[in-house]
C-alpha atoms as a printed R data frame, in Angstrom:
    type eleno elety resid chain resno       x       y      z
1   ATOM     1    CA   UNK     A     1  -0.038   0.225 -0.168
2   ATOM     2    CA   UNK     A     2   2.841   2.717  0.866
3   ATOM     3    CA   UNK     A     3   5.359   3.499 -2.149
4   ATOM     4    CA   UNK     A     4   2.392   6.030 -4.384
5   ATOM     5    CA   UNK     A     5   4.571   9.092 -3.688
6   ATOM     6    CA   UNK     A     6   6.682  10.406 -6.790
7   ATOM     7    CA   UNK     A     7   7.098  13.833 -4.891
8   ATOM     8    CA   UNK     A     8   9.792  15.349 -3.819
9   ATOM     9    CA   UNK     A     9   9.032  15.757 -0.284
10  ATOM    10    CA   UNK     A    10   6.952  13.094 -0.342
11  ATOM    11    CA   UNK     A    11   6.961  10.981  3.500
12  ATOM    12    CA   UNK     A    12   7.330   7.656  3.346
13  ATOM    13    CA   UNK     A    13   7.245   6.395  6.699
14  ATOM    14    CA   UNK     A    14   4.141   9.292  7.326
15  ATOM    15    CA   UNK     A    15   2.416   7.382  3.804
16  ATOM    16    CA   UNK     A    16   2.917   4.096  5.703
17  ATOM    17    CA   UNK     A    17   1.039   5.236  9.169
18  ATOM    18    CA   UNK     A    18  -1.505   6.185  7.697
19  ATOM    19    CA   UNK     A    19  -1.162   2.875  5.547
20  ATOM    20    CA   UNK     A    20  -1.732   0.845  9.330
21  ATOM    21    CA   UNK     A    21  -4.430   2.992 10.506
22  ATOM    22    CA   UNK     A    22  -6.288   2.189  6.906
23  ATOM    23    CA   UNK     A    23  -6.378  -1.147  7.261
24  ATOM    24    CA   UNK     A    24  -8.208  -1.532 10.147
25  ATOM    25    CA   UNK     A    25 -12.379  -1.656  9.472
26  ATOM    26    CA   UNK     A    26 -15.503  -2.410  9.679
27  ATOM    27    CA   UNK     A    27 -14.619  -6.312  9.700
28  ATOM    28    CA   UNK     A    28 -11.326  -6.116 10.564
29  ATOM    29    CA   UNK     A    29 -12.032  -4.096 13.580
30  ATOM    30    CA   UNK     A    30  -8.901  -6.511 15.030
31  ATOM    31    CA   UNK     A    31  -5.354  -7.591 14.171
32  ATOM    32    CA   UNK     A    32  -2.680  -9.265 14.679
33  ATOM    33    CA   UNK     A    33   1.040  -8.517 13.273
34  ATOM    34    CA   UNK     A    34   1.411 -10.736 10.581
35  ATOM    35    CA   UNK     A    35  -2.157  -9.279  8.895
36  ATOM    36    CA   UNK     A    36  -1.340  -5.812  9.233
37  ATOM    37    CA   UNK     A    37   2.039  -6.335  7.575
38  ATOM    38    CA   UNK     A    38  -0.576  -8.827  4.805
39  ATOM    39    CA   UNK     A    39  -2.944  -6.260  4.893
40  ATOM    40    CA   UNK     A    40   0.252  -3.068  3.987
41  ATOM    41    CA   UNK     A    41   2.820  -4.992  2.188
42  ATOM    42    CA   UNK     A    42   5.222  -4.208  4.550
43  ATOM    43    CA   UNK     A    43   7.984  -5.991  6.209
44  ATOM    44    CA   UNK     A    44   6.316  -7.392 10.572
45  ATOM    45    CA   UNK     A    45   9.624  -5.138 11.695
46  ATOM    46    CA   UNK     A    46   7.918  -2.132  9.879
47  ATOM    47    CA   UNK     A    47   4.761  -3.292 10.637
48  ATOM    48    CA   UNK     A    48   5.453  -4.090 14.321
49  ATOM    49    CA   UNK     A    49   7.296  -0.051 14.778
50  ATOM    50    CA   UNK     A    50   4.631   1.674 13.236
51  ATOM    51    CA   UNK     A    51   1.798  -0.519 15.338
52  ATOM    52    CA   UNK     A    52   4.214   0.394 18.340
53  ATOM    53    CA   UNK     A    53   4.702   3.474 17.320
54  ATOM    54    CA   UNK     A    54   0.929   4.669 16.806
55  ATOM    55    CA   UNK     A    55   0.014   2.647 21.148
56  ATOM    56    CA   UNK     A    56   2.380   4.852 22.128
57  ATOM    57    CA   UNK     A    57   0.704   7.768 20.928
58  ATOM    58    CA   UNK     A    58  -3.197   6.487 21.856
59  ATOM    59    CA   UNK     A    59  -4.224   5.444 18.592
60  ATOM    60    CA   UNK     A    60  -3.890   1.282 18.492
61  ATOM    61    CA   UNK     A    61  -3.725  -1.042 21.652
62  ATOM    62    CA   UNK     A    62  -2.035  -3.985 22.220
63  ATOM    63    CA   UNK     A    63  -4.056  -7.207 23.534
64  ATOM    64    CA   UNK     A    64  -2.745 -10.040 23.740
65  ATOM    65    CA   UNK     A    65  -1.032  -9.739 20.544
66  ATOM    66    CA   UNK     A    66  -4.147  -8.386 19.270
67  ATOM    67    CA   UNK     A    67  -4.037  -4.790 17.875
68  ATOM    68    CA   UNK     A    68  -7.453  -2.228 17.634
69  ATOM    69    CA   UNK     A    69  -7.679   1.371 17.567
70  ATOM    70    CA   UNK     A    70  -8.387   3.579 20.014
71  ATOM    71    CA   UNK     A    71 -11.087   6.870 20.126
72  ATOM    72    CA   UNK     A    72  -8.478   9.202 19.763
73  ATOM    73    CA   UNK     A    73  -7.829   8.840 15.904
74  ATOM    74    CA   UNK     A    74 -10.405  10.925 16.084
75  ATOM    75    CA   UNK     A    75  -8.591  13.952 16.037
76  ATOM    76    CA   UNK     A    76  -7.281  13.097 12.700
77  ATOM    77    CA   UNK     A    77  -9.326  15.301 11.433
78  ATOM    78    CA   UNK     A    78 -12.213  16.100 13.909
79  ATOM    79    CA   UNK     A    79 -14.435  18.231 11.326
80  ATOM    80    CA   UNK     A    80 -14.718  15.811  9.012
81  ATOM    81    CA   UNK     A    81 -15.019  12.845 10.877
82  ATOM    82    CA   UNK     A    82 -17.348  14.910 13.453
83  ATOM    83    CA   UNK     A    83 -19.881  15.451 10.516
84  ATOM    84    CA   UNK     A    84 -20.091  11.575  9.388
85  ATOM    85    CA   UNK     A    85 -20.957   8.038 10.632
86  ATOM    86    CA   UNK     A    86 -22.234   7.970 13.694
87  ATOM    87    CA   UNK     A    87 -22.311  11.755 15.087
88  ATOM    88    CA   UNK     A    88 -24.359  12.341 11.405
89  ATOM    89    CA   UNK     A    89 -26.567  10.264 12.625
90  ATOM    90    CA   UNK     A    90 -26.721  10.719 15.660
91  ATOM    91    CA   UNK     A    91 -26.347  14.738 15.232
92  ATOM    92    CA   UNK     A    92 -30.764  14.603 14.410
93  ATOM    93    CA   UNK     A    93 -31.884  12.794 17.067
94  ATOM    94    CA   UNK     A    94 -29.167  14.149 19.795
95  ATOM    95    CA   UNK     A    95 -31.527  18.059 18.749
96  ATOM    96    CA   UNK     A    96 -34.855  16.650 18.887
97  ATOM    97    CA   UNK     A    97 -34.044  14.935 22.860
98  ATOM    98    CA   UNK     A    98 -31.683  18.638 23.580
99  ATOM    99    CA   UNK     A    99 -35.619  20.147 22.768
100 ATOM   100    CA   UNK     A   100 -37.926  18.021 24.057
101 ATOM   101    CA   UNK     A   101 -35.545  17.651 27.431
102 ATOM   102    CA   UNK     A   102 -34.509  21.055 27.264
103 ATOM   103    CA   UNK     A   103 -31.237  19.363 28.788
104 ATOM   104    CA   UNK     A   104 -27.460  18.619 27.444
105 ATOM   105    CA   UNK     A   105 -27.575  15.127 26.302
106 ATOM   106    CA   UNK     A   106 -24.344  13.236 24.355
107 ATOM   107    CA   UNK     A   107 -22.441  10.410 23.567
108 ATOM   108    CA   UNK     A   108 -18.778   8.605 24.382
109 ATOM   109    CA   UNK     A   109 -17.216   5.055 23.587
110 ATOM   110    CA   UNK     A   110 -15.385   3.413 25.529
111 ATOM   111    CA   UNK     A   111 -11.288   3.770 25.070
112 ATOM   112    CA   UNK     A   112  -9.532   2.273 27.585
113 ATOM   113    CA   UNK     A   113 -10.491   3.400 32.140
114 ATOM   114    CA   UNK     A   114 -11.434   5.767 29.915
115 ATOM   115    CA   UNK     A   115 -14.320   7.523 27.510
116 ATOM   116    CA   UNK     A   116 -13.923   9.633 24.962
117 ATOM   117    CA   UNK     A   117 -16.964  12.064 23.867
118 ATOM   118    CA   UNK     A   118 -17.728  12.072 20.436
119 ATOM   119    CA   UNK     A   119 -20.659  13.907 19.739
120 ATOM   120    CA   UNK     A   120 -22.583  16.793 21.864
121 ATOM   121    CA   UNK     A   121 -25.960  18.394 21.864
122 ATOM   122    CA   UNK     A   122 -25.074  20.851 24.608
123 ATOM   123    CA   UNK     A   123 -27.843  24.311 26.208
124 ATOM   124    CA   UNK     A   124 -26.149  27.297 27.772
125 ATOM   125    CA   UNK     A   125 -26.926  26.616 31.538
126 ATOM   126    CA   UNK     A   126 -24.213  27.085 33.845
127 ATOM   127    CA   UNK     A   127 -23.174  23.438 34.990
128 ATOM   128    CA   UNK     A   128 -18.858  22.203 36.231
129 ATOM   129    CA   UNK     A   129 -17.801  20.780 33.571
130 ATOM   130    CA   UNK     A   130 -16.758  21.549 29.959
131 ATOM   131    CA   UNK     A   131 -17.163  18.962 27.733
132 ATOM   132    CA   UNK     A   132 -16.275  18.937 24.122
133 ATOM   133    CA   UNK     A   133 -16.007  16.564 20.985
134 ATOM   134    CA   UNK     A   134 -13.043  14.269 22.522
135 ATOM   135    CA   UNK     A   135 -13.252  14.848 26.489
136 ATOM   136    CA   UNK     A   136 -12.412  12.559 28.676
137 ATOM   137    CA   UNK     A   137 -13.872  11.641 31.772
138 ATOM   138    CA   UNK     A   138 -12.773   8.119 33.772
139 ATOM   139    CA   UNK     A   139 -15.387   6.038 33.047
140 ATOM   140    CA   UNK     A   140 -16.537   4.868 37.122
141 ATOM   141    CA   UNK     A   141 -17.380   8.148 37.882
142 ATOM   142    CA   UNK     A   142 -19.759   9.362 34.724
143 ATOM   143    CA   UNK     A   143 -23.269   6.958 33.817
144 ATOM   144    CA   UNK     A   144 -21.958   6.622 30.356
145 ATOM   145    CA   UNK     A   145 -18.933   4.823 31.137
146 ATOM   146    CA   UNK     A   146 -21.198   2.006 33.950
147 ATOM   147    CA   UNK     A   147 -22.968   1.957 30.584
148 ATOM   148    CA   UNK     A   148 -19.805   0.900 28.399
149 ATOM   149    CA   UNK     A   149 -18.527  -0.934 31.472
150 ATOM   150    CA   UNK     A   150 -21.045  -2.820 32.364
151 ATOM   151    CA   UNK     A   151 -21.330  -4.492 28.486
152 ATOM   152    CA   UNK     A   152 -17.709  -5.169 28.576
153 ATOM   153    CA   UNK     A   153 -16.890  -9.060 30.523
154 ATOM   154    CA   UNK     A   154 -15.262  -9.329 33.552
155 ATOM   155    CA   UNK     A   155 -11.601 -10.142 31.637
156 ATOM   156    CA   UNK     A   156 -12.136  -6.893 29.173
157 ATOM   157    CA   UNK     A   157 -13.377  -4.898 32.117
158 ATOM   158    CA   UNK     A   158 -10.383  -6.170 33.716
159 ATOM   159    CA   UNK     A   159  -7.770  -4.771 31.418
160 ATOM   160    CA   UNK     A   160 -10.368  -1.712 30.337
161 ATOM   161    CA   UNK     A   161  -9.877  -0.666 34.626
162 ATOM   162    CA   UNK     A   162  -6.017  -1.502 35.175
163 ATOM   163    CA   UNK     A   163  -5.172   1.003 31.788
164 ATOM   164    CA   UNK     A   164  -5.299   4.556 34.083
165 ATOM   165    CA   UNK     A   165  -7.177   7.893 33.110
166 ATOM   166    CA   UNK     A   166  -5.615  10.015 30.914
167 ATOM   167    CA   UNK     A   167  -7.984  12.528 31.372
168 ATOM   168    CA   UNK     A   168  -6.377  14.360 33.151
169 ATOM   169    CA   UNK     A   169  -7.844  14.234 36.662
170 ATOM   170    CA   UNK     A   170  -6.767  12.286 39.071
171 ATOM   171    CA   UNK     A   171  -7.126   9.036 39.217
172 ATOM   172    CA   UNK     A   172 -10.462   7.592 40.552
173 ATOM   173    CA   UNK     A   173 -11.166   6.053 44.142
174 ATOM   174    CA   UNK     A   174 -14.108   3.543 43.937
175 ATOM   175    CA   UNK     A   175 -15.121  -0.714 45.521
176 ATOM   176    CA   UNK     A   176 -14.356  -3.012 42.855
177 ATOM   177    CA   UNK     A   177 -16.992  -5.021 44.574
178 ATOM   178    CA   UNK     A   178 -19.564  -2.615 45.254
179 ATOM   179    CA   UNK     A   179 -18.651  -1.537 41.720
180 ATOM   180    CA   UNK     A   180 -18.982  -5.098 39.752
181 ATOM   181    CA   UNK     A   181 -22.370  -4.940 41.931
182 ATOM   182    CA   UNK     A   182 -23.214  -1.652 39.763
183 ATOM   183    CA   UNK     A   183 -22.307  -2.569 36.861
184 ATOM   184    CA   UNK     A   184 -24.496  -5.664 36.670
185 ATOM   185    CA   UNK     A   185 -27.561  -3.742 37.425
186 ATOM   186    CA   UNK     A   186 -27.035  -1.491 35.060
187 ATOM   187    CA   UNK     A   187 -26.514  -4.414 33.094
188 ATOM   188    CA   UNK     A   188 -29.421  -6.161 33.430
189 ATOM   189    CA   UNK     A   189 -32.291  -3.085 33.500
190 ATOM   190    CA   UNK     A   190 -30.096  -1.343 30.599
191 ATOM   191    CA   UNK     A   191 -28.518   2.257 32.110
192 ATOM   192    CA   UNK     A   192 -26.587   4.265 34.547
193 ATOM   193    CA   UNK     A   193 -27.232   7.245 36.853
194 ATOM   194    CA   UNK     A   194 -24.482   9.477 38.244
195 ATOM   195    CA   UNK     A   195 -25.252  11.426 40.836
196 ATOM   196    CA   UNK     A   196 -22.429  14.241 41.491
197 ATOM   197    CA   UNK     A   197 -19.404  11.526 41.339
198 ATOM   198    CA   UNK     A   198 -17.666  13.061 38.011
199 ATOM   199    CA   UNK     A   199 -18.075  16.983 39.470
200 ATOM   200    CA   UNK     A   200 -20.872  18.470 42.164
201 ATOM   201    CA   UNK     A   201 -23.766  19.608 40.751
202 ATOM   202    CA   UNK     A   202 -23.814  17.741 37.863
203 ATOM   203    CA   UNK     A   203 -25.549  15.019 37.681
204 ATOM   204    CA   UNK     A   204 -26.434  11.632 34.606
205 ATOM   205    CA   UNK     A   205 -28.814   9.168 32.932
206 ATOM   206    CA   UNK     A   206 -26.427   7.225 29.460
207 ATOM   207    CA   UNK     A   207 -27.473   4.723 27.912
208 ATOM   208    CA   UNK     A   208 -26.568   1.962 25.945
209 ATOM   209    CA   UNK     A   209 -26.183   2.564 22.132
210 ATOM   210    CA   UNK     A   210 -26.011  -0.405 19.893
211 ATOM   211    CA   UNK     A   211 -25.306  -1.801 16.195
212 ATOM   212    CA   UNK     A   212 -27.037  -3.938 13.888
213 ATOM   213    CA   UNK     A   213 -26.120  -6.897 15.516
214 ATOM   214    CA   UNK     A   214 -26.878  -5.603 18.895
215 ATOM   215    CA   UNK     A   215 -23.345  -4.697 20.786
216 ATOM   216    CA   UNK     A   216 -22.727  -1.646 22.682
217 ATOM   217    CA   UNK     A   217 -21.137   0.125 20.569
218 ATOM   218    CA   UNK     A   218 -21.807   4.152 22.592
219 ATOM   219    CA   UNK     A   219 -23.234   5.294 25.331
220 ATOM   220    CA   UNK     A   220 -25.571   8.365 25.010
221 ATOM   221    CA   UNK     A   221 -26.751   9.731 27.792
222 ATOM   222    CA   UNK     A   222 -28.519  13.538 29.513
223 ATOM   223    CA   UNK     A   223 -27.051  15.734 31.612
224 ATOM   224    CA   UNK     A   224 -28.441  17.925 33.963
225 ATOM   225    CA   UNK     A   225 -27.519  20.339 37.141
226 ATOM   226    CA   UNK     A   226 -28.565  18.779 41.027
227 ATOM   227    CA   UNK     A   227 -29.816  21.972 42.077
228 ATOM   228    CA   UNK     A   228 -31.947  22.623 38.869
229 ATOM   229    CA   UNK     A   229 -32.793  18.464 38.222
230 ATOM   230    CA   UNK     A   230 -34.842  15.897 40.947
231 ATOM   231    CA   UNK     A   231 -33.445  12.350 40.230
232 ATOM   232    CA   UNK     A   232 -37.044  11.612 39.833
233 ATOM   233    CA   UNK     A   233 -37.141  13.936 37.119
234 ATOM   234    CA   UNK     A   234 -34.608  12.370 35.541
235 ATOM   235    CA   UNK     A   235 -35.559   9.453 35.584
236 ATOM   236    CA   UNK     A   236 -39.475   9.664 35.154
237 ATOM   237    CA   UNK     A   237 -39.508  11.927 32.823
238 ATOM   238    CA   UNK     A   238 -36.078  11.933 30.714
239 ATOM   239    CA   UNK     A   239 -34.173   8.259 30.968
240 ATOM   240    CA   UNK     A   240 -38.279   7.361 28.413
241 ATOM   241    CA   UNK     A   241 -37.021   9.877 25.915
242 ATOM   242    CA   UNK     A   242 -33.151   9.345 25.611
243 ATOM   243    CA   UNK     A   243 -34.163   4.879 25.568
244 ATOM   244    CA   UNK     A   244 -36.554   5.964 22.492
245 ATOM   245    CA   UNK     A   245 -33.667   8.684 20.919
246 ATOM   246    CA   UNK     A   246 -31.079   5.341 21.458
247 ATOM   247    CA   UNK     A   247 -33.207   3.381 19.816
248 ATOM   248    CA   UNK     A   248 -33.547   5.687 16.581
249 ATOM   249    CA   UNK     A   249 -30.039   5.327 16.869
250 ATOM   250    CA   UNK     A   250 -29.432   2.320 17.137
251 ATOM   251    CA   UNK     A   251 -31.763   1.489 13.599
252 ATOM   252    CA   UNK     A   252 -30.145   4.125 11.833
253 ATOM   253    CA   UNK     A   253 -27.060   2.605 12.080
254 ATOM   254    CA   UNK     A   254 -28.029  -0.946 11.974
255 ATOM   255    CA   UNK     A   255 -29.761   0.238  8.358
256 ATOM   256    CA   UNK     A   256 -26.048   2.401  8.173
257 ATOM   257    CA   UNK     A   257 -24.464  -1.317  8.000
258 ATOM   258    CA   UNK     A   258 -26.806  -2.981  6.025
259 ATOM   259    CA   UNK     A   259 -26.448  -0.007  2.513
260 ATOM   260    CA   UNK     A   260 -25.303  -1.193 -0.759
261 ATOM   261    CA   UNK     A   261 -21.618  -1.640 -0.388
262 ATOM   262    CA   UNK     A   262 -20.361   0.114 -4.109
263 ATOM   263    CA   UNK     A   263 -17.193  -1.348 -4.828
264 ATOM   264    CA   UNK     A   264 -14.112   0.321 -6.647
């Protein structure tokens, strides 16, 4: 795949690194070193160096000899990425949800022990946290993080939580047994709460967003100010709307996955 450039300023190493990122897709979410080398037409030592460099930069994660992309790749051309794919499908639904609730709503994905925001529609309210696309928070302190952690099996969850946070916030302290119990409840009922766990005054409820195969790929929340909105209002009024919105996004996602593939 590399070696296509002919200009005097062409950087072969950069092209090869982009080739490595490009060989991951919906059907190849995890690849071995040998598979990456074959897909990019690179030698195994070269592919290994590129993968380890991308891992150190946070764009690739290695686990038991297999490599996968992380949400950090969203930072590469974020303006373009945010207008396509999941965000393109989610945006009208998030905007409609925010119009009905009068509260901010976001979507995130899991990256190690953190959540990373991939979509957001905010309302102009004074709240303790600034959130933008790419913002990271420790998963265990957020409703979206609890939803995403609850979707993992025990081994996957242990590996995720073993990674240090890269949010810039202190490592969260929590009781492992209590967290495991809470996540079992979250998985059984299909939603999670975080009541001033991440920051004072911040209260949220979150639900999973599934793809066409029923796999949890993201989480979606409604965030409120604790002084303005009670837990009862959050769960009795906002949660049903949130669940409906997540089901709409999942339905659109399933249609997008089932679209005819046009070969070139």
